[in-house]
CSV table of C-alpha atoms (C1' of nucleotides) in Angstrom, one decimal:
chain,number,residue,atom,x,y,z
S,1,MET,CA,26.2,-46.9,-152.3
S,2,SER,CA,25.0,-45.9,-155.8
S,3,GLU,CA,21.6,-44.8,-156.7
S,4,ARG,CA,19.2,-47.0,-158.5
S,5,GLU,CA,18.2,-46.0,-162.0
S,6,GLY,CA,18.0,-42.3,-161.2
S,7,GLU,CA,14.2,-42.6,-160.8
S,8,ARG,CA,13.7,-44.2,-157.4
S,9,ARG,CA,15.8,-43.0,-154.5
S,10,ASP,CA,16.2,-44.6,-151.1
S,11,ASP,CA,14.8,-41.6,-149.3
S,12,ALA,CA,11.8,-41.3,-151.6
S,13,VAL,CA,8.7,-39.7,-150.3
S,14,PRO,CA,7.0,-41.8,-147.5
S,15,GLU,CA,3.3,-41.8,-147.2
S,16,PRO,CA,2.0,-38.5,-148.5
S,17,PHE,CA,0.5,-36.4,-145.7
S,18,PRO,CA,-3.2,-36.7,-145.1
S,19,PRO,CA,-5.3,-34.2,-147.3
S,20,SER,CA,-6.8,-32.3,-144.4
S,21,ARG,CA,-7.8,-28.9,-145.9
S,22,PRO,CA,-9.7,-27.0,-143.2
S,23,ARG,CA,-9.9,-23.6,-145.0
S,24,PRO,CA,-7.4,-21.6,-147.0
S,25,ILE,CA,-5.7,-18.9,-145.0
S,26,ALA,CA,-5.1,-16.9,-148.2
S,27,GLY,CA,-8.2,-15.3,-149.5
S,28,GLY,CA,-8.7,-11.7,-148.6
S,29,ARG,CA,-10.1,-10.7,-145.3
S,30,ARG,CA,-9.2,-14.0,-143.5
S,31,ALA,CA,-5.6,-13.7,-144.5
S,32,GLU,CA,-5.4,-10.1,-143.6
S,33,ILE,CA,-6.7,-10.8,-140.1
S,34,ALA,CA,-4.4,-13.7,-139.6
S,35,ALA,CA,-1.4,-11.6,-140.7
S,36,ALA,CA,-2.2,-8.8,-138.3
S,37,ALA,CA,-2.8,-11.2,-135.5
S,38,ALA,CA,0.5,-12.9,-136.1
S,39,ARG,CA,2.3,-9.6,-135.7
S,40,PHE,CA,0.7,-8.9,-132.4
S,41,PHE,CA,1.0,-12.5,-131.1
S,42,ALA,CA,4.7,-12.5,-132.0
S,43,GLU,CA,5.3,-9.2,-130.2
S,44,HIS,CA,3.1,-9.5,-127.1
S,45,GLY,CA,2.2,-13.2,-126.9
S,46,TYR,CA,-1.1,-14.8,-127.7
S,47,HIS,CA,-3.0,-14.3,-124.4
S,48,THR,CA,-2.1,-10.7,-123.9
S,49,VAL,CA,-3.5,-9.7,-127.3
S,50,GLY,CA,-7.3,-9.1,-127.4
S,51,MET,CA,-9.7,-9.6,-130.3
S,52,ARG,CA,-10.5,-5.9,-130.1
S,53,GLU,CA,-6.8,-5.1,-130.7
S,54,ILE,CA,-6.6,-7.4,-133.8
S,55,ALA,CA,-9.8,-6.0,-135.1
S,56,GLU,CA,-8.7,-2.4,-134.8
S,57,ALA,CA,-5.5,-3.2,-136.8
S,58,VAL,CA,-7.6,-4.3,-139.8
S,59,GLY,CA,-10.2,-1.5,-139.4
S,60,MET,CA,-13.1,-3.3,-137.9
S,61,ARG,CA,-14.8,-3.9,-134.5
S,62,GLY,CA,-14.0,-6.9,-132.3
S,63,ALA,CA,-17.4,-8.6,-132.9
S,64,SER,CA,-16.9,-8.5,-136.7
S,65,LEU,CA,-14.0,-10.9,-136.5
S,66,TYR,CA,-16.4,-13.7,-135.7
S,67,ASN,CA,-17.7,-13.5,-139.2
S,68,HIS,CA,-14.3,-14.8,-140.3
S,69,PHE,CA,-13.1,-17.0,-137.4
S,70,ALA,CA,-15.2,-19.0,-135.0
S,71,ALA,CA,-12.9,-18.3,-132.1
S,72,LYS,CA,-9.7,-16.6,-131.2
S,73,GLU,CA,-8.0,-20.0,-131.1
S,74,GLU,CA,-9.0,-20.6,-134.7
S,75,VAL,CA,-6.9,-17.5,-135.7
S,76,LEU,CA,-3.9,-19.0,-133.9
S,77,TYR,CA,-4.5,-22.4,-135.6
S,78,ALA,CA,-4.7,-20.8,-139.0
S,79,ILE,CA,-1.4,-19.1,-138.4
S,80,ALA,CA,0.3,-22.2,-137.1
S,81,LEU,CA,-1.1,-24.3,-139.9
S,82,GLY,CA,-0.1,-21.9,-142.6
S,83,MET,CA,3.4,-22.0,-141.2
S,84,THR,CA,3.9,-25.7,-140.7
S,85,LYS,CA,1.8,-27.0,-143.6
S,86,GLY,CA,2.8,-24.2,-145.8
S,87,ALA,CA,6.5,-24.7,-145.2
S,88,ALA,CA,6.1,-28.5,-145.9
S,89,GLU,CA,4.2,-28.0,-149.2
S,90,GLU,CA,6.6,-25.3,-150.5
S,91,ASN,CA,9.9,-26.7,-149.3
S,92,LEU,CA,9.8,-30.5,-149.2
S,93,PRO,CA,9.3,-31.1,-152.9
S,94,LEU,CA,12.9,-29.9,-153.3
S,95,LEU,CA,14.0,-33.2,-151.7
S,96,ASP,CA,12.5,-35.0,-154.7
S,97,ASP,CA,14.6,-33.1,-157.3
S,98,GLU,CA,17.6,-34.4,-159.0
S,99,GLY,CA,21.0,-34.5,-157.2
S,100,THR,CA,22.8,-36.0,-154.3
S,101,PRO,CA,21.5,-36.0,-150.8
S,102,ALA,CA,23.9,-33.1,-150.0
S,103,THR,CA,22.7,-30.9,-152.8
S,104,ARG,CA,19.1,-31.7,-152.2
S,105,LEU,CA,19.3,-31.1,-148.4
S,106,ALA,CA,21.2,-27.8,-149.1
S,107,ALA,CA,18.4,-26.7,-151.4
S,108,LEU,CA,15.8,-27.6,-148.7
S,109,LEU,CA,17.6,-25.7,-146.0
S,110,ARG,CA,18.0,-22.6,-148.2
S,111,ALA,CA,14.3,-22.6,-149.0
S,112,HIS,CA,13.5,-23.3,-145.3
S,113,ILE,CA,15.5,-20.4,-144.0
S,114,ARG,CA,14.1,-18.1,-146.7
S,115,HIS,CA,10.6,-19.2,-145.9
S,116,LEU,CA,11.2,-18.6,-142.3
S,117,ALA,CA,12.6,-15.1,-143.0
S,118,GLU,CA,9.6,-14.2,-145.1
S,119,HIS,CA,7.1,-15.5,-142.5
S,120,ARG,CA,9.1,-14.6,-139.4
S,121,VAL,CA,6.3,-13.7,-137.1
S,122,GLU,CA,4.1,-16.7,-138.1
S,123,HIS,CA,7.1,-19.0,-137.5
S,124,LEU,CA,7.7,-17.5,-134.1
S,125,VAL,CA,4.1,-17.8,-133.1
S,126,GLY,CA,3.8,-21.3,-134.4
S,127,LEU,CA,6.8,-22.4,-132.4
S,128,ARG,CA,6.0,-20.6,-129.2
S,129,GLU,CA,2.3,-20.7,-128.7
S,130,LEU,CA,1.6,-24.4,-129.3
S,131,SER,CA,0.3,-24.7,-125.7
S,132,ALA,CA,-2.5,-22.3,-126.5
S,133,LEU,CA,-4.0,-24.6,-129.2
S,134,THR,CA,-6.7,-27.1,-128.5
S,135,PRO,CA,-5.3,-30.6,-128.1
S,136,GLU,CA,-6.7,-31.6,-131.5
S,137,HIS,CA,-5.2,-28.6,-133.3
S,138,ARG,CA,-1.9,-29.0,-131.5
S,139,ALA,CA,-1.8,-32.6,-132.6
S,140,GLN,CA,-2.3,-31.5,-136.2
S,141,ILE,CA,0.6,-29.1,-136.0
S,142,THR,CA,2.8,-31.5,-134.3
S,143,ASP,CA,2.1,-34.1,-137.0
S,144,HIS,CA,3.1,-31.8,-139.7
S,145,ARG,CA,6.3,-30.9,-137.9
S,146,ARG,CA,7.1,-34.5,-137.3
S,147,TYR,CA,6.6,-35.4,-141.0
S,148,TYR,CA,8.9,-32.5,-142.0
S,149,GLN,CA,11.6,-33.7,-139.6
S,150,ARG,CA,11.2,-37.3,-140.8
S,151,ARG,CA,11.8,-36.2,-144.4
S,152,VAL,CA,15.0,-34.4,-143.3
S,153,ARG,CA,16.1,-37.4,-141.4
S,154,ASP,CA,15.6,-39.6,-144.4
S,155,VAL,CA,17.7,-37.6,-146.7
S,156,ILE,CA,20.4,-37.4,-144.1
S,157,ALA,CA,20.3,-41.2,-143.8
S,158,ALA,CA,20.5,-41.5,-147.6
S,159,GLY,CA,23.6,-39.3,-147.5
S,160,VAL,CA,25.2,-41.4,-144.8
S,161,ARG,CA,24.6,-44.5,-146.9
S,162,SER,CA,26.1,-42.9,-150.0
S,163,GLY,CA,29.1,-41.8,-148.0
S,164,GLU,CA,28.6,-38.1,-148.3
S,165,PHE,CA,27.7,-37.5,-144.7
S,166,ALA,CA,29.3,-38.9,-141.5
S,167,VAL,CA,26.9,-38.9,-138.5
S,168,ASP,CA,26.0,-41.8,-136.3
S,169,ASP,CA,22.3,-40.9,-135.8
S,170,PRO,CA,20.5,-39.2,-138.7
S,171,GLY,CA,17.4,-38.6,-136.6
S,172,GLN,CA,19.4,-36.7,-133.9
S,173,ALA,CA,21.2,-34.8,-136.6
S,174,ALA,CA,17.9,-33.8,-138.2
S,175,VAL,CA,16.6,-32.5,-134.9
S,176,ALA,CA,19.8,-30.6,-134.2
S,177,ILE,CA,19.9,-28.9,-137.6
S,178,LEU,CA,16.2,-28.0,-137.6
S,179,ASP,CA,16.4,-26.5,-134.0
S,180,MET,CA,19.5,-24.6,-135.1
S,181,VAL,CA,17.9,-23.0,-138.2
S,182,ASN,CA,14.5,-22.5,-136.5
S,183,GLY,CA,16.4,-20.5,-133.8
S,184,ILE,CA,17.0,-17.9,-136.5
S,185,SER,CA,13.4,-16.7,-136.2
S,186,TRP,CA,14.1,-15.6,-132.6
S,187,TRP,CA,16.7,-13.0,-133.5
S,188,LEU,CA,16.4,-12.2,-137.2
S,189,ARG,CA,15.8,-8.6,-137.9
S,190,SER,CA,15.3,-6.8,-141.2
S,191,GLU,CA,18.8,-5.3,-140.9
S,192,HIS,CA,20.4,-8.8,-141.3
S,193,ASP,CA,21.7,-9.9,-144.7
S,194,ILE,CA,19.6,-12.9,-145.5
S,195,ASP,CA,21.9,-14.3,-148.1
S,196,GLN,CA,24.7,-14.2,-145.7
S,197,VAL,CA,22.7,-15.9,-143.0
S,198,VAL,CA,21.5,-18.6,-145.4
S,199,GLU,CA,24.9,-19.5,-146.6
S,200,THR,CA,26.5,-19.5,-143.2
S,201,TYR,CA,23.8,-21.8,-141.8
S,202,VAL,CA,23.8,-24.2,-144.7
S,203,GLY,CA,27.6,-24.4,-144.2
S,204,PHE,CA,27.1,-25.1,-140.4
S,205,ALA,CA,24.6,-27.9,-141.3
S,206,ILE,CA,26.1,-29.6,-144.3
S,207,ASP,CA,29.9,-29.0,-144.0
S,208,GLY,CA,29.7,-28.8,-140.2
S,209,ILE,CA,27.2,-31.1,-138.4
S,210,LEU,CA,27.0,-33.6,-141.2
S,211,GLN,CA,30.7,-33.5,-141.9
S,212,HIS,CA,30.2,-33.4,-145.7
S,213,ALA,CA,33.5,-34.7,-147.1
S,214,ARG,CA,35.5,-31.5,-147.6
S,215,GLU,CA,39.0,-32.9,-148.2
S,216,ARG,CA,38.2,-34.4,-151.6
A,1,MET,CA,48.8,-17.2,-131.9
A,2,SER,CA,50.3,-18.4,-128.6
A,3,GLU,CA,48.9,-17.6,-125.2
A,4,ARG,CA,50.5,-15.1,-122.9
A,5,GLU,CA,52.1,-16.4,-119.7
A,6,GLY,CA,49.4,-19.0,-119.1
A,7,GLU,CA,47.7,-16.6,-116.7
A,8,ARG,CA,45.9,-14.2,-118.9
A,9,ARG,CA,44.0,-15.5,-121.9
A,10,ASP,CA,42.7,-13.5,-124.8
A,11,ASP,CA,39.1,-14.5,-124.0
A,12,ALA,CA,39.4,-13.8,-120.3
A,13,VAL,CA,36.3,-12.7,-118.4
A,14,PRO,CA,35.0,-9.3,-119.6
A,15,GLU,CA,33.2,-7.0,-117.1
A,16,PRO,CA,31.7,-9.3,-114.4
A,17,PHE,CA,28.0,-9.2,-114.5
A,18,PRO,CA,26.3,-6.6,-112.2
A,19,PRO,CA,25.6,-8.0,-108.7
A,20,SER,CA,21.8,-7.7,-108.9
A,21,ARG,CA,20.5,-10.0,-106.2
A,22,PRO,CA,16.7,-9.6,-105.9
A,23,ARG,CA,16.0,-12.5,-103.7
A,24,PRO,CA,17.2,-16.1,-103.6
A,25,ILE,CA,14.9,-18.5,-105.3
A,26,ALA,CA,16.2,-21.3,-103.2
A,27,GLY,CA,15.0,-21.1,-99.6
A,28,GLY,CA,12.0,-23.3,-98.8
A,29,ARG,CA,8.5,-22.2,-99.6
A,30,ARG,CA,9.5,-19.7,-102.4
A,31,ALA,CA,11.5,-22.3,-104.2
A,32,GLU,CA,8.7,-24.9,-103.8
A,33,ILE,CA,6.2,-22.6,-105.3
A,34,ALA,CA,8.4,-21.6,-108.2
A,35,ALA,CA,9.2,-25.2,-109.0
A,36,ALA,CA,5.5,-26.1,-109.1
A,37,ALA,CA,4.7,-23.1,-111.2
A,38,ALA,CA,7.4,-23.9,-113.6
A,39,ARG,CA,6.0,-27.3,-114.2
A,40,PHE,CA,2.6,-25.9,-114.9
A,41,PHE,CA,3.8,-23.1,-117.0
A,42,ALA,CA,5.9,-25.4,-119.1
A,43,GLU,CA,3.0,-27.7,-119.8
A,44,HIS,CA,0.1,-25.3,-120.2
A,45,GLY,CA,1.6,-21.9,-120.8
A,46,TYR,CA,1.9,-19.0,-118.4
A,47,HIS,CA,-1.4,-17.4,-119.0
A,48,THR,CA,-3.6,-20.5,-118.9
A,49,VAL,CA,-2.3,-21.4,-115.4
A,50,GLY,CA,-4.1,-19.7,-112.5
A,51,MET,CA,-2.7,-18.8,-109.1
A,52,ARG,CA,-5.2,-21.2,-107.6
A,53,GLU,CA,-3.8,-24.1,-109.5
A,54,ILE,CA,-0.3,-23.4,-108.4
A,55,ALA,CA,-1.4,-22.9,-104.8
A,56,GLU,CA,-3.2,-26.2,-104.8
A,57,ALA,CA,-0.1,-28.0,-106.0
A,58,VAL,CA,1.8,-26.8,-102.9
A,59,GLY,CA,-1.0,-27.3,-100.5
A,60,MET,CA,-2.3,-23.8,-99.9
A,61,ARG,CA,-5.0,-21.4,-101.1
A,62,GLY,CA,-4.5,-18.9,-104.0
A,63,ALA,CA,-4.5,-15.9,-101.7
A,64,SER,CA,-1.7,-17.3,-99.6
A,65,LEU,CA,0.8,-17.2,-102.5
A,66,TYR,CA,0.9,-13.4,-102.1
A,67,ASN,CA,2.7,-13.9,-98.9
A,68,HIS,CA,5.6,-15.2,-101.0
A,69,PHE,CA,5.3,-13.4,-104.3
A,70,ALA,CA,4.0,-9.9,-104.9
A,71,ALA,CA,2.4,-10.9,-108.2
A,72,LYS,CA,2.1,-13.8,-110.6
A,73,GLU,CA,4.6,-12.1,-112.9
A,74,GLU,CA,7.1,-12.2,-110.0
A,75,VAL,CA,6.9,-16.0,-110.0
A,76,LEU,CA,7.7,-16.1,-113.7
A,77,TYR,CA,10.6,-13.7,-113.2
A,78,ALA,CA,12.0,-15.8,-110.4
A,79,ILE,CA,11.9,-18.9,-112.7
A,80,ALA,CA,13.5,-17.1,-115.6
A,81,LEU,CA,16.1,-15.5,-113.5
A,82,GLY,CA,17.0,-18.7,-111.7
A,83,MET,CA,17.5,-20.3,-115.1
A,84,THR,CA,19.5,-17.6,-116.9
A,85,LYS,CA,21.5,-16.2,-114.0
A,86,GLY,CA,21.8,-19.6,-112.4
A,87,ALA,CA,23.2,-21.2,-115.6
A,88,ALA,CA,25.7,-18.3,-116.0
A,89,GLU,CA,27.0,-18.6,-112.5
A,90,GLU,CA,27.3,-22.4,-112.6
A,91,ASN,CA,28.6,-22.9,-116.1
A,92,LEU,CA,30.6,-19.9,-117.2
A,93,PRO,CA,33.5,-20.3,-114.7
A,94,LEU,CA,34.4,-23.4,-116.7
A,95,LEU,CA,35.6,-21.1,-119.4
A,96,ASP,CA,38.3,-19.7,-117.0
A,97,ASP,CA,39.8,-23.1,-116.3
A,98,GLU,CA,43.0,-24.5,-117.8
A,99,GLY,CA,43.1,-25.8,-121.3
A,100,THR,CA,42.6,-24.9,-124.9
A,101,PRO,CA,39.5,-23.1,-126.2
A,102,ALA,CA,38.2,-26.4,-127.6
A,103,THR,CA,38.5,-28.2,-124.3
A,104,ARG,CA,37.1,-25.3,-122.3
A,105,LEU,CA,34.2,-24.8,-124.6
A,106,ALA,CA,33.4,-28.5,-124.6
A,107,ALA,CA,33.4,-28.4,-120.8
A,108,LEU,CA,31.0,-25.5,-120.9
A,109,LEU,CA,28.6,-27.2,-123.4
A,110,ARG,CA,28.6,-30.4,-121.4
A,111,ALA,CA,27.7,-28.4,-118.2
A,112,HIS,CA,25.2,-26.3,-120.2
A,113,ILE,CA,23.3,-29.3,-121.5
A,114,ARG,CA,23.3,-31.1,-118.1
A,115,HIS,CA,22.0,-27.9,-116.4
A,116,LEU,CA,19.3,-27.7,-119.1
A,117,ALA,CA,18.4,-31.3,-118.6
A,118,GLU,CA,18.1,-30.9,-114.8
A,119,HIS,CA,16.1,-27.7,-115.0
A,120,ARG,CA,14.2,-28.6,-118.2
A,121,VAL,CA,10.9,-27.0,-117.3
A,122,GLU,CA,12.5,-23.8,-116.1
A,123,HIS,CA,14.5,-23.6,-119.2
A,124,LEU,CA,11.5,-24.0,-121.4
A,125,VAL,CA,9.5,-21.4,-119.6
A,126,GLY,CA,12.4,-19.0,-119.6
A,127,LEU,CA,12.8,-19.3,-123.3
A,128,ARG,CA,9.2,-19.2,-124.2
A,129,GLU,CA,7.4,-16.8,-121.9
A,130,LEU,CA,9.7,-13.8,-122.2
A,131,SER,CA,6.8,-11.7,-123.5
A,132,ALA,CA,4.8,-12.2,-120.3
A,133,LEU,CA,7.5,-10.4,-118.2
A,134,THR,CA,7.4,-6.7,-117.5
A,135,PRO,CA,9.8,-4.7,-119.8
A,136,GLU,CA,12.2,-4.2,-116.9
A,137,HIS,CA,12.3,-7.9,-116.0
A,138,ARG,CA,12.5,-8.9,-119.6
A,139,ALA,CA,15.5,-6.6,-120.1
A,140,GLN,CA,17.3,-8.2,-117.1
A,141,ILE,CA,16.8,-11.7,-118.5
A,142,THR,CA,17.9,-10.6,-121.9
A,143,ASP,CA,21.0,-9.1,-120.5
A,144,HIS,CA,22.0,-12.3,-118.8
A,145,ARG,CA,21.5,-14.2,-122.0
A,146,ARG,CA,23.5,-11.8,-124.0
A,147,TYR,CA,26.4,-11.9,-121.6
A,148,TYR,CA,26.4,-15.7,-121.7
A,149,GLN,CA,26.4,-15.6,-125.5
A,150,ARG,CA,29.2,-13.1,-125.5
A,151,ARG,CA,31.4,-15.4,-123.4
A,152,VAL,CA,30.8,-18.2,-125.8
A,153,ARG,CA,31.6,-16.0,-128.7
A,154,ASP,CA,34.8,-14.9,-127.1
A,155,VAL,CA,36.1,-18.4,-126.5
A,156,ILE,CA,35.2,-19.3,-130.1
A,157,ALA,CA,37.1,-16.3,-131.3
A,158,ALA,CA,40.1,-17.4,-129.2
A,159,GLY,CA,39.9,-20.8,-130.8
A,160,VAL,CA,39.9,-19.3,-134.2
A,161,ARG,CA,43.0,-17.2,-133.4
A,162,SER,CA,44.8,-20.3,-132.0
A,163,GLY,CA,43.9,-22.2,-135.1
A,164,GLU,CA,41.8,-24.8,-133.4
A,165,PHE,CA,38.5,-23.7,-134.9
A,166,ALA,CA,37.6,-22.6,-138.5
A,167,VAL,CA,34.7,-20.3,-138.7
A,168,ASP,CA,34.3,-16.9,-140.3
A,169,ASP,CA,32.0,-15.3,-137.8
A,170,PRO,CA,32.4,-16.4,-134.1
A,171,GLY,CA,29.3,-14.5,-133.1
A,172,GLN,CA,27.1,-16.2,-135.6
A,173,ALA,CA,28.6,-19.6,-134.6
A,174,ALA,CA,27.9,-18.9,-130.9
A,175,VAL,CA,24.3,-18.1,-131.7
A,176,ALA,CA,23.9,-21.2,-133.9
A,177,ILE,CA,25.4,-23.5,-131.3
A,178,LEU,CA,23.4,-22.1,-128.4
A,179,ASP,CA,20.1,-22.2,-130.4
A,180,MET,CA,21.0,-25.8,-131.3
A,181,VAL,CA,21.6,-26.9,-127.7
A,182,ASN,CA,18.8,-24.9,-126.2
A,183,GLY,CA,16.5,-26.7,-128.7
A,184,ILE,CA,17.1,-29.8,-126.6
A,185,SER,CA,14.7,-28.5,-123.9
A,186,TRP,CA,11.8,-28.7,-126.3
A,187,TRP,CA,12.0,-32.5,-126.9
A,188,LEU,CA,14.0,-34.0,-124.0
A,189,ARG,CA,12.2,-36.6,-122.1
A,190,SER,CA,13.3,-38.7,-119.1
A,191,GLU,CA,13.6,-41.7,-121.4
A,192,HIS,CA,16.5,-40.2,-123.3
A,193,ASP,CA,20.1,-41.1,-122.4
A,194,ILE,CA,21.5,-37.8,-121.3
A,195,ASP,CA,25.2,-38.9,-121.6
A,196,GLN,CA,24.5,-39.9,-125.2
A,197,VAL,CA,22.8,-36.6,-126.0
A,198,VAL,CA,25.6,-34.6,-124.4
A,199,GLU,CA,28.3,-36.3,-126.3
A,200,THR,CA,26.5,-36.1,-129.6
A,201,TYR,CA,25.8,-32.4,-129.3
A,202,VAL,CA,29.3,-31.6,-128.2
A,203,GLY,CA,30.5,-33.3,-131.3
A,204,PHE,CA,28.0,-31.4,-133.5
A,205,ALA,CA,29.3,-28.2,-132.0
A,206,ILE,CA,33.0,-28.7,-131.7
A,207,ASP,CA,33.9,-31.1,-134.4
A,208,GLY,CA,31.0,-30.1,-136.6
A,209,ILE,CA,30.1,-26.4,-136.7
A,210,LEU,CA,33.5,-25.2,-135.4
A,211,GLN,CA,35.4,-27.6,-137.6
A,212,HIS,CA,37.8,-28.5,-134.9
A,213,ALA,CA,40.8,-29.9,-136.7
A,214,ARG,CA,40.2,-33.6,-136.9
A,215,GLU,CA,42.7,-34.7,-139.5
A,216,ARG,CA,45.8,-34.2,-137.2
L,1,DG,C1',1.4,-17.1,-92.8
L,2,DT,C1',-2.9,-19.1,-94.0
L,3,DC,C1',-7.6,-18.7,-94.4
L,4,DT,C1',-12.6,-17.0,-96.4
L,5,DA,C1',-14.8,-13.8,-99.1
L,6,DT,C1',-14.9,-10.5,-102.5
L,7,DA,C1',-13.5,-6.7,-105.2
L,8,DA,C1',-12.3,-5.1,-109.8
L,9,DT,C1',-11.2,-5.7,-114.3
L,10,DT,C1',-10.5,-7.9,-118.3
L,11,DG,C1',-11.7,-10.1,-122.5
L,12,DG,C1',-13.9,-13.8,-125.3
L,13,DA,C1',-18.1,-14.4,-127.3
L,14,DT,C1',-23.2,-13.5,-128.5
L,15,DA,C1',-27.7,-11.0,-129.9
L,16,DG,C1',-29.9,-8.6,-132.9
L,17,DA,C1',-30.4,-4.2,-135.8
L,18,DC,C1',-29.0,-2.5,-140.1
Y,1,DG,C1',-20.6,-8.5,-143.0
Y,2,DT,C1',-20.4,-4.9,-139.9
Y,3,DC,C1',-22.1,-2.4,-136.2
Y,4,DT,C1',-23.6,-1.4,-130.9
Y,5,DA,C1',-24.5,-3.2,-126.7
Y,6,DT,C1',-24.0,-6.6,-123.5
Y,7,DC,C1',-23.4,-10.9,-121.2
Y,8,DC,C1',-20.7,-14.0,-118.7
Y,9,DA,C1',-16.9,-16.5,-117.1
Y,10,DA,C1',-12.4,-16.4,-115.4
Y,11,DT,C1',-8.8,-14.6,-112.8
Y,12,DT,C1',-5.6,-11.5,-110.5
Y,13,DA,C1',-5.3,-9.3,-106.4
Y,14,DT,C1',-6.9,-7.3,-101.9
Y,15,DA,C1',-9.3,-7.0,-97.1
Y,16,DG,C1',-9.5,-8.5,-92.9
Y,17,DA,C1',-10.3,-12.4,-89.4
Y,18,DC,C1',-7.7,-16.0,-87.1
DNA sequence: GTCTATAATTGGATAGAC
DNA sequence: GTCTATCCAATTATAGAC
């Protein structure tokens, strides 16, 4: 029920994720192409967008794209990877900060929703176009998402043990919360007040689903 | 704060949805084709599945499909419509039954999740392949979903007025709840215990997000 | 209503000059 | 690294016999 020493926590980081580092998406032309492609993919769907269309958006001809990506599918993979792997690397460290499970999870969710809002199109594409990836690439993306989900489950489980949260199945709660917040990328528009959305959803998750003790 | 007469309720059905009735999806060959297509679309994505593949699954040649559907996109439309319109027609009447907002919404969510579990592939396709529809068809589907969402919002608002629920923004709560439960279609497998999932999620929504008074 | 055959188009990817 | 030109494969949809 109490934490041990303040150094180790019972939801401490499990095996760190394998150091696969295919190629950085950030780095000039490549990033520019991926960003343009993500916008088109999000609006019209992966298969209806042609290489020529993407090329035109960044001011080159279709054939020139192959100097930056070996195939169209590689563009999609870069987008999906930047979203899943990127989100994991930027957000998950917050779970290792000081604080109770409730404060740490709240921090993660705030970062998660903000990340999702900033990379809305990439998120949408990464969620929706999984079936267009090669089996190998799809497996990579799925692994990253599973790892993320497991970390959330673990901090929820820690909160249940400490008495902060009251749910029967931390794994199911993690899935429900992540599906709920990821749903934001489907309807978020620039008109929305992000701060408002963030606080509302953190409340839904922590005070709502996880029944964070609110009477004391 | 109290209900008027027991006949009218303050979340009573708004304008009934327009009686567009393009063609019944149920009815022999057409339904068989749509069902097969839905399975393939869900697994591999709309654009990677060919008419030949669908035809083979129902024991005919690709060209013969055009005796039942005018185009491939019409198959997708039939699937999406059967899912959105079908769900609305089967589930929404539960909101007009007797009972408090909490019991009526719980009944709707139970039916919603069961409907989603029984038509899992259609649900997945209807959620994911919207961008492959013609603008007109996409607008139809979106209208149905908006109507469904509005009905959920209204019953939540009624629950807030009656003091059963405690949320600031019923519309936002409706979106969050529907995104959460619709997320089920992404990971549900036949191994899962549906009854368990249903009760867990109804709890997340009613007792959790909506903070249904649980201390009295 | 199903078939065979094929039209018509699209779009990913490559060759090779510059 | 970008271009022009082109190949090539895949796929929706149609024509017309049965």
